[in-house]
Each structure stands twice: as C-alpha cells, then as structure tokens.
Amino acid sequence: GAVVSQHPSWVICKSGTSVKIECRSLDFQATTMFWYRQFPKQSLMLMATSNEGSKATYEQGVEKDKFLINHASLTLSTLTVTSAHPEDSSFYICSAAMGQGGGKLFFGSGTQLSVL
Amino acid sequence: DQQVKQNSPSLSVQEGRISILNCDYTNSMFDYFLWYKKYPAEGPTFLISISSIKDKNEDGRFTVFLNKSAKHLSLHIVPSQPGDSAVYFCAARSSNDYKLSFGAGTTVTVRA
C-alpha cells in the first residue's frame, strides 16, 4: 500500500516552545491531508483538513493560531504546535488522501508529543 | 457529539474462536464504513470497508456486516489469532468526502 511518513515519532519539549510535525506522502500526491489527535484510550479526533495551496479547515474547538498547518506541496503537510503546554501532550496522527473525493486514506505512524 | 460509537471498550477471545466487534452510527449521511487496526504508538492501518449498497463484505478472516436500517455494523474475525490483539476502530464518512468520524475503539485481546 501507499506510504505516509510522519516525523518525528516522539518528541519531548519544554512548555512554551513550538514543535513542528511533518507528514509526507512518499509515493503519491496528496491534495488533502488530515491531522488527528488521540488521547489515551480515546478516539481519533479530527483537528483539521489540510488542502495543498490553501488554508486549512479547522474543526470546531481547535485553535488555528495554536495548531498551525501548512500544506506547501502535494507531498508535505506540517503541523506546528505553537507555545506548547502540558495539556497539548497527545498522540498526533496525519493521514493523506489518495485520489479525488472518496478515495483511500493512508495514515502516518503518529507522533507522541510530551510537553514538560 | 459522537457520531460513531463503539460501546464495548474491550473484548477478550480465545485463539481460534470468533471475535465480533460492534459499531453504531447516528449520521444518516454516512454511506461508507471502514475498520482500522491500531497498535500502540502507531498509526491506524486499514482493514476492511463496506459501502452502503452492500450488507456484507468479506476479506479473508475479516467480514464486515452492515445493517443500514439499524445504523449498525459489525466486524467478524474468524479464526482469531494472537496477532489480532490490537485496538480496532470503526470509522464512517460520506462517499464523496474524505473526512472520517471514528469510534472510540475496542481493544481486542486474543488469548492463546
């Protein structure tokens, strides 16, 4: 199947710093990527939809100024957690869509963020 | 508001027996349903899907059943194997939209 690479897989940072997470589709072009967040033993919650060349669409309750999303190319989307705080500690997962609407979604391996 | 619900947080089954995972949804716009398997600290991997035009889809040991009138679907794994131990997520979307709504997951433990 198609490969989506997510980096880093694990990061610890100090409160107040910013962290960037990258999501790359390695063998296909993805006009749409999604960012999810998962708390322990809970569901994956969609944070935002990232469209190449346009602004991301954020789900209700997600602070767009805190979670900056950039989708500069058809193979790369980045999520930057700005001024991270301990409550931002979570597992973040990206997914990339292959094909036009209704096509297959492929997930990255996730990033565990721990903010001290 | 949780549009996809998995009411059983965990399931324990003996190796070789059948695992049955259940999922309910509330949004009538959903017409495409997927099951994902997830190991700790990894992203979900796609298992099997079903369109609302079908009521059953089978792929090897995995079968998904869809009851549209009840807004209910289930995943059957038979026979269950130790490697099946993982968290299983039910997900749903409308067929022309990539946005997935996930259930809370069911942790399956297959006992030897």
Short mmCIF file of C-alpha atoms in Angstrom, two decimals:
data_model
loop_
_atom_site.label_atom_id
_atom_site.label_comp_id
_atom_site.label_asym_id
_atom_site.label_seq_id
_atom_site.Cartn_x
_atom_site.Cartn_y
_atom_site.Cartn_z
CA GLY A 1 0.00 0.00 0.00
CA ALA A 2 0.88 3.66 -0.17
CA VAL A 3 3.29 5.05 2.42
CA VAL A 4 2.79 8.07 4.60
CA SER A 5 5.80 9.09 6.63
CA GLN A 6 5.36 11.11 9.81
CA HIS A 7 8.26 12.65 11.67
CA PRO A 8 9.24 12.80 14.44
CA SER A 9 7.65 9.76 16.01
CA TRP A 10 8.34 11.02 19.51
CA VAL A 11 9.21 14.43 20.92
CA ILE A 12 9.62 15.93 24.37
CA CYS A 13 9.70 19.70 24.70
CA LYS A 14 9.60 22.38 27.34
CA SER A 15 6.46 24.36 27.97
CA GLY A 16 6.36 27.47 25.79
CA THR A 17 8.34 26.08 22.90
CA SER A 18 7.00 25.22 19.45
CA VAL A 19 7.08 21.82 17.85
CA LYS A 20 6.78 21.00 14.16
CA ILE A 21 5.48 17.67 12.92
CA GLU A 22 5.89 16.64 9.29
CA CYS A 23 3.67 14.39 7.25
CA ARG A 24 4.85 13.20 3.86
CA SER A 25 3.19 11.05 1.25
CA LEU A 26 6.14 9.12 -0.15
CA ASP A 27 4.78 7.52 -3.29
CA PHE A 28 1.69 9.51 -4.21
CA GLN A 29 0.49 13.08 -4.36
CA ALA A 30 -1.99 14.10 -1.72
CA THR A 31 -4.04 17.20 -2.31
CA THR A 32 -5.75 16.64 1.00
CA MET A 33 -4.22 15.65 4.31
CA PHE A 34 -5.82 15.39 7.71
CA TRP A 35 -4.49 15.90 11.21
CA TYR A 36 -5.89 13.93 14.13
CA ARG A 37 -5.27 13.91 17.82
CA GLN A 38 -5.72 10.98 20.13
CA PHE A 39 -5.81 11.00 23.90
CA PRO A 40 -5.10 7.74 25.72
CA LYS A 41 -7.86 5.19 25.24
CA GLN A 42 -9.96 7.63 23.27
CA SER A 43 -10.95 8.00 19.66
CA LEU A 44 -9.03 9.81 16.96
CA MET A 45 -10.39 13.33 16.85
CA LEU A 46 -10.09 15.24 13.60
CA MET A 47 -8.33 18.54 14.16
CA ALA A 48 -8.13 19.99 10.68
CA THR A 49 -8.22 19.33 6.97
CA SER A 50 -5.18 20.50 5.07
CA ASN A 51 -5.52 21.31 1.38
CA GLU A 52 -2.48 21.93 -0.79
CA GLY A 53 -2.09 25.57 -1.65
CA SER A 54 -4.92 26.84 0.54
CA LYS A 55 -5.71 27.48 4.16
CA ALA A 56 -6.50 24.59 6.42
CA THR A 57 -10.04 24.00 7.61
CA TYR A 58 -10.18 23.57 11.36
CA GLU A 59 -12.75 21.60 13.29
CA GLN A 60 -14.82 23.34 15.92
CA GLY A 61 -12.90 23.94 19.10
CA VAL A 62 -9.45 23.65 17.54
CA GLU A 63 -7.38 26.82 17.90
CA LYS A 64 -5.99 27.69 14.49
CA ASP A 65 -3.40 30.04 15.98
CA LYS A 66 -2.10 27.31 18.23
CA PHE A 67 -2.05 24.49 15.69
CA LEU A 68 -0.55 25.94 12.53
CA ILE A 69 -0.93 23.83 9.44
CA ASN A 70 0.96 24.31 6.23
CA HIS A 71 0.45 22.23 3.10
CA ALA A 72 3.01 23.73 0.78
CA SER A 73 3.33 20.85 -1.64
CA LEU A 74 1.40 17.82 -2.80
CA THR A 75 3.53 15.55 -0.66
CA LEU A 76 4.10 17.51 2.54
CA SER A 77 1.92 18.91 5.28
CA THR A 78 3.24 20.23 8.57
CA LEU A 79 1.56 20.79 11.91
CA THR A 80 3.22 23.24 14.28
CA VAL A 81 2.12 23.26 17.88
CA THR A 82 2.96 26.78 18.98
CA SER A 83 3.78 27.70 22.57
CA ALA A 84 3.14 24.17 23.68
CA HIS A 85 1.74 23.49 27.13
CA PRO A 86 1.36 20.22 29.05
CA GLU A 87 -2.28 19.92 28.01
CA ASP A 88 -1.10 19.71 24.39
CA SER A 89 0.61 16.43 25.20
CA SER A 90 -1.06 13.88 23.00
CA PHE A 91 -0.61 11.49 20.10
CA TYR A 92 -0.91 13.30 16.77
CA ILE A 93 -1.58 11.38 13.56
CA CYS A 94 -1.75 12.57 9.98
CA SER A 95 -3.44 10.94 7.05
CA ALA A 96 -3.16 11.58 3.35
CA ALA A 97 -5.85 11.10 0.75
CA MET A 98 -5.06 9.33 -2.50
CA GLY A 99 -7.22 10.25 -5.43
CA GLN A 100 -10.16 12.57 -5.57
CA GLY A 101 -13.01 12.73 -3.05
CA GLY A 102 -13.90 9.39 -1.62
CA GLY A 103 -10.54 7.79 -2.34
CA LYS A 104 -8.30 5.94 0.05
CA LEU A 105 -6.80 7.38 3.19
CA PHE A 106 -3.39 6.35 4.44
CA PHE A 107 -2.16 7.12 7.91
CA GLY A 108 1.20 8.12 9.22
CA SER A 109 2.72 6.31 12.17
CA GLY A 110 1.90 9.12 14.58
CA THR A 111 3.85 11.49 16.82
CA GLN A 112 3.78 11.25 20.60
CA LEU A 113 4.22 14.76 21.98
CA SER A 114 5.08 15.24 25.62
CA VAL A 115 5.25 18.79 26.93
CA LEU A 116 7.02 19.22 30.27
CA ASP B 1 -21.33 14.75 19.60
CA GLN B 2 -20.05 11.26 18.90
CA GLN B 3 -21.48 10.16 15.56
CA VAL B 4 -19.80 6.78 15.60
CA LYS B 5 -19.99 4.68 18.72
CA GLN B 6 -18.24 1.56 19.81
CA ASN B 7 -19.85 0.68 23.09
CA SER B 8 -17.55 -2.15 24.03
CA PRO B 9 -14.16 -0.80 25.08
CA SER B 10 -12.62 -4.25 25.25
CA LEU B 11 -13.06 -7.81 24.08
CA SER B 12 -11.20 -10.93 25.12
CA VAL B 13 -11.41 -14.02 22.95
CA GLN B 14 -9.66 -17.35 22.80
CA GLU B 15 -7.40 -18.12 19.89
CA GLY B 16 -9.28 -19.85 17.11
CA ARG B 17 -12.67 -18.50 18.15
CA ILE B 18 -14.64 -15.70 16.54
CA SER B 19 -14.21 -12.05 17.51
CA ILE B 20 -17.26 -9.86 16.95
CA LEU B 21 -16.84 -6.10 17.19
CA ASN B 22 -19.83 -3.81 17.03
CA CYS B 23 -20.29 -0.24 15.88
CA ASP B 24 -23.28 2.10 15.71
CA TYR B 25 -23.62 5.39 13.90
CA THR B 26 -26.10 8.22 14.04
CA ASN B 27 -25.43 10.27 10.92
CA SER B 28 -27.66 9.11 8.07
CA MET B 29 -25.34 10.83 5.58
CA PHE B 30 -22.69 8.22 6.22
CA ASP B 31 -22.59 5.69 3.42
CA TYR B 32 -19.07 4.33 3.60
CA PHE B 33 -17.71 2.48 6.59
CA LEU B 34 -14.23 1.31 7.46
CA TRP B 35 -12.45 -0.69 10.11
CA TYR B 36 -8.91 0.13 11.16
CA LYS B 37 -6.49 -1.76 13.35
CA LYS B 38 -4.10 0.12 15.56
CA TYR B 39 -1.16 -0.89 17.69
CA PRO B 40 0.09 1.39 20.50
CA ALA B 41 2.14 4.37 19.31
CA GLU B 42 1.43 3.56 15.68
CA GLY B 43 -0.97 4.96 13.12
CA PRO B 44 -4.11 3.03 12.14
CA THR B 45 -3.90 0.53 9.32
CA PHE B 46 -6.85 -0.12 7.06
CA LEU B 47 -8.54 -3.50 7.44
CA ILE B 48 -11.76 -3.64 5.51
CA SER B 49 -14.52 -1.38 4.30
CA ILE B 50 -18.10 -1.55 3.13
CA SER B 51 -20.29 0.69 1.06
CA SER B 52 -23.92 1.23 1.99
CA ILE B 53 -25.02 -0.51 -1.20
CA LYS B 54 -23.82 -3.77 0.32
CA ASP B 55 -24.69 -5.55 3.51
CA LYS B 56 -21.63 -7.76 3.69
CA ASN B 57 -18.02 -7.64 2.63
CA GLU B 58 -15.50 -10.38 3.22
CA ASP B 59 -11.72 -10.39 3.01
CA GLY B 60 -10.01 -13.49 4.28
CA ARG B 61 -10.62 -13.85 8.01
CA PHE B 62 -12.39 -10.50 8.19
CA THR B 63 -16.05 -9.93 7.39
CA VAL B 64 -17.96 -6.71 7.86
CA PHE B 65 -21.74 -6.69 8.08
CA LEU B 66 -23.85 -3.58 7.63
CA ASN B 67 -27.43 -3.10 8.80
CA LYS B 68 -28.47 0.27 7.41
CA SER B 69 -31.90 0.33 8.99
CA ALA B 70 -30.37 -0.18 12.41
CA LYS B 71 -27.36 2.04 11.62
CA HIS B 72 -25.18 -0.75 12.86
CA LEU B 73 -22.16 -2.57 11.57
CA SER B 74 -20.02 -5.34 12.90
CA LEU B 75 -16.63 -6.83 12.19
CA HIS B 76 -16.15 -10.57 12.47
CA ILE B 77 -12.69 -12.05 12.74
CA VAL B 78 -12.52 -15.78 12.41
CA PRO B 79 -10.47 -17.57 13.45
CA SER B 80 -8.92 -15.09 15.86
CA GLN B 81 -5.13 -15.17 16.11
CA PRO B 82 -2.76 -13.73 18.73
CA GLY B 83 -1.53 -11.19 16.18
CA ASP B 84 -5.05 -9.79 16.03
CA SER B 85 -4.62 -8.33 19.51
CA ALA B 86 -4.88 -4.59 18.93
CA VAL B 87 -7.31 -1.69 19.10
CA TYR B 88 -9.95 -1.73 16.38
CA PHE B 89 -11.57 1.49 15.25
CA CYS B 90 -14.79 1.77 13.34
CA ALA B 91 -14.95 4.81 11.05
CA ALA B 92 -17.56 6.31 8.77
CA ARG B 93 -17.90 9.01 6.15
CA SER B 94 -20.00 10.02 3.23
CA SER B 95 -18.75 8.58 -0.03
CA ASN B 96 -17.67 11.88 -1.58
CA ASP B 97 -15.84 13.15 1.47
CA TYR B 98 -12.56 12.10 2.99
CA LYS B 99 -13.44 13.25 6.49
CA LEU B 100 -13.71 10.27 8.77
CA SER B 101 -15.56 10.06 12.05
CA PHE B 102 -14.07 7.47 14.36
CA GLY B 103 -15.49 5.42 17.16
CA ALA B 104 -13.66 5.22 20.46
CA GLY B 105 -12.14 1.86 19.64
CA THR B 106 -12.36 -1.65 21.00
CA THR B 107 -9.30 -3.32 22.44
CA VAL B 108 -9.17 -6.94 21.38
CA THR B 109 -7.08 -9.43 23.30
CA VAL B 110 -6.68 -12.89 21.81
CA ARG B 111 -5.73 -15.47 24.44
CA ALA B 112 -3.59 -18.41 23.48
#
